[in-house]
Amino acid sequence: MNEEQFLHKVRAELDASEQSLDAATLSRLNQARQKALAQDKKPAWIIWLPAAATASIVAALIGGNLLIQKPDIENHSQSVAFEDIELLTSEADFELLQNMDMLEVMADDAS
Amino acid sequence: MAQPQHASLNRFLASVERRAYRMAHIATGNADDALDIVQDSMMTLVRKYADKSETEWGALFHTILQNRIRDWYRRSSVSNRLRSWLHQDDDDDADPLDELPDQQMKNPEQRLQLDDATGALNTALHALPLRQQQVFLLRNWEGLDVAQTAQAMGCSEGSVKTHYSRAVHSLRATLEDHWS
């Protein structure tokens, strides 16, 4: 048997096996085909729309939250700046007081 | 879906479903898995490509079918490794309905002849590596050329030629003595 004869024999056997499929298998293949044909073909936007809507809502919430939070951050920065000035001021006063105390001690020693 | 398109798809799927089932069955060795693969392929074709031209359906269906067979093969490889690791035995899962006689065959003698020749061919085909097996079926049975087979299999044309040549060599070595 040469190669072409062999391949022809293989094709014949495969054809025979295809034609001799049992009734139960043929019935299930028919059911599978009908199920495939019966499925609704939904446009792509129907699948993506809910996901896009959810993503938009989440982005809006995050954006809104950031906008609401922003003034607090500015106030917080401002309050920190005022505290710094107050501290610097009080530190200068403290040094002045220390100098005054020292001057009083030196005056007492001199007298 | 429009009625003429529905009818065209029905005709197309009816024309390919038996061979698709046989190809999946040879690959999986399991009737239920083969039916699942064919049904999934049909559903994908209808869902994604029903609007394409009828002349494109054949190539698209073969590509989808080959993808599903490869997916099954990967899943079953992992599953088999896990099963062998766990030492599980699935012999109890055999369906008693599989043992019932087939009513469609004309007579027992025909059945015996077919079982003998087809059984030997099935065993030899199933023993081939998956790519060799599917390339052989697409080229020799479906009649696809090298380029069409490469497209369906997602590999190069050179790879198709190599797989086909090896498959023919293996099958001849296994079957020629049996068939002569």
CSV table of C-alpha atoms in Angstrom, one decimal:
chain,number,residue,atom,x,y,z
A,1,MET,CA,0.0,0.0,0.0
A,2,ASN,CA,1.6,3.3,-1.1
A,3,GLU,CA,1.1,6.5,0.8
A,4,GLU,CA,-1.8,7.8,-1.3
A,5,GLN,CA,-3.6,4.5,-0.9
A,6,PHE,CA,-3.0,4.6,2.8
A,7,LEU,CA,-4.3,8.1,3.1
A,8,HIS,CA,-7.4,7.3,1.0
A,9,LYS,CA,-8.1,4.3,3.3
A,10,VAL,CA,-7.8,6.6,6.4
A,11,ARG,CA,-10.3,9.1,4.9
A,12,ALA,CA,-12.7,6.2,4.1
A,13,GLU,CA,-12.5,4.9,7.6
A,14,LEU,CA,-13.1,8.4,9.1
A,15,ASP,CA,-16.0,9.0,6.7
A,16,ALA,CA,-17.5,5.7,7.8
A,17,SER,CA,-17.1,6.5,11.5
A,18,GLU,CA,-18.7,9.9,10.9
A,19,GLN,CA,-21.7,8.4,9.2
A,20,SER,CA,-22.2,5.7,11.9
A,21,LEU,CA,-22.5,8.1,14.8
A,22,ASP,CA,-25.2,6.7,17.2
A,23,ALA,CA,-28.6,8.3,17.5
A,24,ALA,CA,-27.9,9.6,21.0
A,25,THR,CA,-24.9,11.6,19.8
A,26,LEU,CA,-26.7,12.9,16.8
A,27,SER,CA,-29.5,14.1,19.0
A,28,ARG,CA,-27.1,15.8,21.4
A,29,LEU,CA,-25.3,17.5,18.5
A,30,ASN,CA,-28.7,18.7,17.2
A,31,GLN,CA,-29.5,20.1,20.6
A,32,ALA,CA,-26.2,21.8,20.8
A,33,ARG,CA,-26.7,23.5,17.4
A,34,GLN,CA,-30.2,24.7,18.4
A,35,LYS,CA,-28.9,26.1,21.6
A,36,ALA,CA,-26.2,27.9,19.8
A,37,LEU,CA,-28.6,29.4,17.3
A,38,ALA,CA,-31.1,30.3,20.0
A,39,GLN,CA,-28.7,32.5,22.0
A,40,ASP,CA,-29.4,36.2,21.8
A,41,LYS,CA,-26.7,38.1,20.0
A,42,LYS,CA,-26.3,41.1,22.2
A,43,PRO,CA,-24.5,44.2,20.8
A,44,ALA,CA,-21.1,44.8,22.4
A,45,TRP,CA,-22.3,48.1,24.1
A,46,ILE,CA,-24.9,46.2,26.1
A,47,ILE,CA,-22.1,44.2,27.7
A,48,TRP,CA,-19.8,47.1,28.2
A,49,LEU,CA,-22.3,49.7,29.3
A,50,PRO,CA,-22.8,48.6,32.9
A,51,ALA,CA,-19.0,48.4,33.4
A,52,ALA,CA,-18.5,51.8,31.9
A,53,ALA,CA,-21.3,53.3,34.0
A,54,THR,CA,-19.9,51.8,37.2
A,55,ALA,CA,-16.4,53.1,36.4
A,56,SER,CA,-17.8,56.6,35.8
A,57,ILE,CA,-19.7,56.6,39.1
A,58,VAL,CA,-16.6,55.4,41.0
A,59,ALA,CA,-14.5,58.1,39.3
A,60,ALA,CA,-17.1,60.8,40.0
A,61,LEU,CA,-17.2,59.7,43.7
A,62,ILE,CA,-13.5,59.7,44.1
A,63,GLY,CA,-13.2,63.1,42.3
A,64,GLY,CA,-16.0,64.6,44.4
A,65,ASN,CA,-14.4,63.3,47.6
A,66,LEU,CA,-11.1,64.9,46.6
A,67,LEU,CA,-12.7,68.2,46.0
A,68,ILE,CA,-14.5,68.1,49.3
A,69,GLN,CA,-11.3,67.2,51.1
A,70,LYS,CA,-9.2,70.0,49.4
A,71,PRO,CA,-10.3,73.0,51.6
A,72,ASP,CA,-9.5,71.0,54.7
A,73,ILE,CA,-6.0,70.5,53.5
A,74,GLU,CA,-5.6,74.2,52.8
A,75,ASN,CA,-7.0,75.1,56.2
A,76,HIS,CA,-4.8,72.6,57.8
A,77,SER,CA,-1.8,74.1,56.0
A,78,GLN,CA,-2.8,77.6,57.1
A,79,SER,CA,-3.3,76.6,60.7
A,80,VAL,CA,0.2,75.0,60.7
A,81,ALA,CA,1.6,78.2,59.3
A,82,PHE,CA,-0.1,80.3,62.0
A,83,GLU,CA,1.2,77.9,64.7
A,84,ASP,CA,4.7,78.2,63.3
A,85,ILE,CA,4.6,82.0,63.4
A,86,GLU,CA,3.2,81.9,67.0
A,87,LEU,CA,5.9,79.5,68.0
A,88,LEU,CA,8.6,81.7,66.4
A,89,THR,CA,7.1,84.7,68.1
A,90,SER,CA,6.9,83.1,71.5
A,91,GLU,CA,10.5,81.7,71.1
A,92,ALA,CA,11.7,85.3,70.5
A,93,ASP,CA,9.9,86.4,73.6
A,94,PHE,CA,11.3,83.6,75.6
A,95,GLU,CA,14.9,84.6,74.5
A,96,LEU,CA,14.2,88.2,75.4
A,97,LEU,CA,12.9,87.1,78.8
A,98,GLN,CA,16.0,84.9,79.3
A,99,ASN,CA,18.2,87.9,78.4
A,100,MET,CA,16.2,90.1,80.8
A,101,ASP,CA,16.7,87.6,83.6
A,102,MET,CA,20.4,87.4,82.9
A,103,LEU,CA,20.7,91.2,82.9
A,104,GLU,CA,19.0,91.3,86.3
A,105,VAL,CA,21.4,88.7,87.7
A,106,MET,CA,24.4,90.6,86.4
A,107,ALA,CA,23.0,93.8,87.9
A,108,ASP,CA,22.5,92.1,91.3
A,109,ASP,CA,26.1,90.8,91.2
A,110,ALA,CA,27.5,94.2,90.3
A,111,SER,CA,25.7,95.8,93.2
B,1,MET,CA,-30.9,37.2,14.1
B,2,ALA,CA,-32.6,37.4,10.7
B,3,GLN,CA,-34.4,34.3,9.4
B,4,PRO,CA,-32.3,33.7,6.3
B,5,GLN,CA,-29.1,34.1,8.3
B,6,HIS,CA,-30.4,31.7,10.9
B,7,ALA,CA,-31.2,29.2,8.2
B,8,SER,CA,-27.7,29.6,6.7
B,9,LEU,CA,-26.0,29.1,10.0
B,10,ASN,CA,-28.2,26.1,10.8
B,11,ARG,CA,-27.2,24.5,7.5
B,12,PHE,CA,-23.5,25.3,8.0
B,13,LEU,CA,-23.4,24.0,11.6
B,14,ALA,CA,-25.3,20.8,10.6
B,15,SER,CA,-22.7,20.3,7.8
B,16,VAL,CA,-19.7,20.5,10.1
B,17,GLU,CA,-20.9,19.2,13.5
B,18,ARG,CA,-20.3,15.5,12.9
B,19,ARG,CA,-16.7,15.9,11.8
B,20,ALA,CA,-16.1,18.4,14.5
B,21,TYR,CA,-17.4,15.9,17.0
B,22,ARG,CA,-15.2,13.1,15.6
B,23,MET,CA,-12.1,15.4,15.7
B,24,ALA,CA,-12.8,16.4,19.3
B,25,HIS,CA,-13.6,12.8,20.3
B,26,ILE,CA,-10.3,11.6,18.8
B,27,ALA,CA,-8.5,14.4,20.7
B,28,THR,CA,-10.2,13.9,24.0
B,29,GLY,CA,-11.2,10.2,24.0
B,30,ASN,CA,-14.3,11.2,25.8
B,31,ALA,CA,-17.8,11.7,24.2
B,32,ASP,CA,-19.1,14.3,26.8
B,33,ASP,CA,-16.0,16.4,26.5
B,34,ALA,CA,-16.1,16.2,22.7
B,35,LEU,CA,-19.8,17.4,22.7
B,36,ASP,CA,-19.0,20.2,25.1
B,37,ILE,CA,-16.2,21.4,22.8
B,38,VAL,CA,-18.4,21.3,19.7
B,39,GLN,CA,-21.3,23.1,21.5
B,40,ASP,CA,-18.9,25.8,22.8
B,41,SER,CA,-17.4,26.2,19.3
B,42,MET,CA,-20.9,26.6,17.8
B,43,MET,CA,-21.9,29.1,20.4
B,44,THR,CA,-18.8,31.2,19.9
B,45,LEU,CA,-19.2,31.2,16.1
B,46,VAL,CA,-22.9,32.3,16.3
B,47,ARG,CA,-22.2,34.9,19.0
B,48,LYS,CA,-19.2,36.5,17.5
B,49,TYR,CA,-19.2,35.8,13.8
B,50,ALA,CA,-22.8,35.3,12.6
B,51,ASP,CA,-22.5,38.6,10.7
B,52,LYS,CA,-19.5,37.5,8.7
B,53,SER,CA,-19.7,36.2,5.2
B,54,GLU,CA,-20.7,32.5,4.9
B,55,THR,CA,-17.5,31.8,3.1
B,56,GLU,CA,-15.5,32.8,6.2
B,57,TRP,CA,-17.4,30.5,8.6
B,58,GLY,CA,-15.5,27.4,7.8
B,59,ALA,CA,-12.1,28.8,8.6
B,60,LEU,CA,-13.4,30.6,11.7
B,61,PHE,CA,-15.1,27.5,13.0
B,62,HIS,CA,-11.9,25.4,12.5
B,63,THR,CA,-9.9,28.0,14.4
B,64,ILE,CA,-12.4,28.1,17.2
B,65,LEU,CA,-12.6,24.4,17.4
B,66,GLN,CA,-8.8,24.0,17.5
B,67,ASN,CA,-8.6,26.6,20.3
B,68,ARG,CA,-11.2,24.8,22.3
B,69,ILE,CA,-9.4,21.4,21.9
B,70,ARG,CA,-6.1,23.0,23.0
B,71,ASP,CA,-7.9,24.6,26.0
B,72,TRP,CA,-9.3,21.2,26.9
B,73,TYR,CA,-5.9,19.6,26.5
B,74,ARG,CA,-4.2,22.1,28.8
B,75,ARG,CA,-6.9,21.8,31.5
B,76,SER,CA,-6.9,18.0,31.4
B,77,SER,CA,-3.1,17.9,31.6
B,78,VAL,CA,-3.2,19.9,34.8
B,79,SER,CA,-6.1,17.9,36.1
B,80,ASN,CA,-4.3,14.6,35.3
B,81,ARG,CA,-1.2,15.7,37.0
B,82,LEU,CA,-3.2,16.6,40.1
B,83,ARG,CA,-5.2,13.4,40.0
B,84,SER,CA,-2.1,11.3,39.7
B,85,TRP,CA,-0.6,13.2,42.6
B,86,LEU,CA,-3.7,12.6,44.7
B,87,HIS,CA,-3.9,8.9,43.6
B,88,GLN,CA,-7.6,9.1,42.8
B,89,ASP,CA,-9.4,6.4,40.9
B,90,ASP,CA,-12.3,7.5,38.6
B,91,ASP,CA,-13.2,4.0,37.4
B,92,ASP,CA,-16.5,4.2,39.2
B,93,ASP,CA,-17.6,7.2,37.0
B,94,ALA,CA,-18.4,5.0,34.0
B,95,ASP,CA,-21.9,5.6,32.6
B,96,PRO,CA,-23.9,2.4,32.3
B,97,LEU,CA,-25.7,3.9,29.3
B,98,ASP,CA,-22.5,3.7,27.4
B,99,GLU,CA,-22.8,-0.1,27.4
B,100,LEU,CA,-26.2,-0.1,25.7
B,101,PRO,CA,-26.2,-1.4,22.1
B,102,ASP,CA,-26.3,1.2,19.3
B,103,GLN,CA,-29.6,0.9,17.5
B,104,GLN,CA,-28.6,2.8,14.3
B,105,MET,CA,-26.2,0.2,12.9
B,106,LYS,CA,-27.7,-2.0,10.3
B,107,ASN,CA,-26.3,-5.4,11.4
B,108,PRO,CA,-23.8,-6.8,13.9
B,109,GLU,CA,-21.4,-7.9,11.2
B,110,GLN,CA,-21.1,-4.4,9.7
B,111,ARG,CA,-20.6,-3.1,13.2
B,112,LEU,CA,-17.8,-5.6,13.9
B,113,GLN,CA,-15.9,-4.7,10.7
B,114,LEU,CA,-16.3,-1.0,11.4
B,115,ASP,CA,-15.3,-1.3,15.0
B,116,ASP,CA,-12.2,-3.3,14.0
B,117,ALA,CA,-10.9,-0.9,11.4
B,118,THR,CA,-12.1,2.3,13.0
B,119,GLY,CA,-11.0,1.1,16.4
B,120,ALA,CA,-7.5,0.6,15.2
B,121,LEU,CA,-7.5,4.0,13.5
B,122,ASN,CA,-8.9,5.7,16.6
B,123,THR,CA,-6.3,4.2,18.8
B,124,ALA,CA,-3.5,5.1,16.4
B,125,LEU,CA,-4.8,8.7,16.0
B,126,HIS,CA,-5.4,9.1,19.7
B,127,ALA,CA,-1.8,8.0,20.5
B,128,LEU,CA,-0.4,10.8,18.3
B,129,PRO,CA,0.8,14.1,19.9
B,130,LEU,CA,-2.2,16.5,19.8
B,131,ARG,CA,-0.7,18.8,17.1
B,132,GLN,CA,0.3,15.9,14.8
B,133,GLN,CA,-3.2,14.4,15.2
B,134,GLN,CA,-5.1,17.6,14.5
B,135,VAL,CA,-2.8,18.7,11.6
B,136,PHE,CA,-3.3,15.2,10.1
B,137,LEU,CA,-7.1,15.4,10.4
B,138,LEU,CA,-7.4,18.9,9.0
B,139,ARG,CA,-5.1,18.2,6.1
B,140,ASN,CA,-6.1,14.7,5.2
B,141,TRP,CA,-9.8,14.6,6.2
B,142,GLU,CA,-11.0,18.2,6.1
B,143,GLY,CA,-8.9,18.8,3.0
B,144,LEU,CA,-7.4,22.1,4.2
B,145,ASP,CA,-4.2,23.2,2.6
B,146,VAL,CA,-1.0,24.0,4.5
B,147,ALA,CA,-1.8,27.7,4.9
B,148,GLN,CA,-5.4,27.1,6.0
B,149,THR,CA,-4.2,24.5,8.5
B,150,ALA,CA,-1.6,26.8,9.9
B,151,GLN,CA,-4.2,29.5,10.4
B,152,ALA,CA,-6.6,27.1,12.1
B,153,MET,CA,-3.9,25.7,14.3
B,154,GLY,CA,-2.2,29.1,15.1
B,155,CYS,CA,1.2,27.9,14.0
B,156,SER,CA,3.6,28.3,11.1
B,157,GLU,CA,3.3,26.5,7.7
B,158,GLY,CA,6.7,24.9,8.3
B,159,SER,CA,5.4,23.5,11.6
B,160,VAL,CA,2.3,22.1,9.8
B,161,LYS,CA,4.4,20.3,7.2
B,162,THR,CA,6.6,18.8,9.9
B,163,HIS,CA,3.6,17.6,12.0
B,164,TYR,CA,1.9,16.2,9.0
B,165,SER,CA,4.9,14.3,7.8
B,166,ARG,CA,5.5,12.8,11.3
B,167,ALA,CA,1.8,11.9,11.7
B,168,VAL,CA,1.7,10.1,8.4
B,169,HIS,CA,4.9,8.2,9.2
B,170,SER,CA,3.6,7.1,12.6
B,171,LEU,CA,0.2,6.1,11.3
B,172,ARG,CA,1.6,4.0,8.5
B,173,ALA,CA,4.0,2.3,10.8
B,174,THR,CA,1.1,1.5,13.2
B,175,LEU,CA,-1.7,0.7,10.8
B,176,GLU,CA,-0.3,-0.7,7.6
B,177,ASP,CA,0.3,-4.2,9.0
B,178,HIS,CA,-3.1,-4.1,10.6
B,179,TRP,CA,-4.9,-3.1,7.4
B,180,SER,CA,-3.0,-5.2,4.8
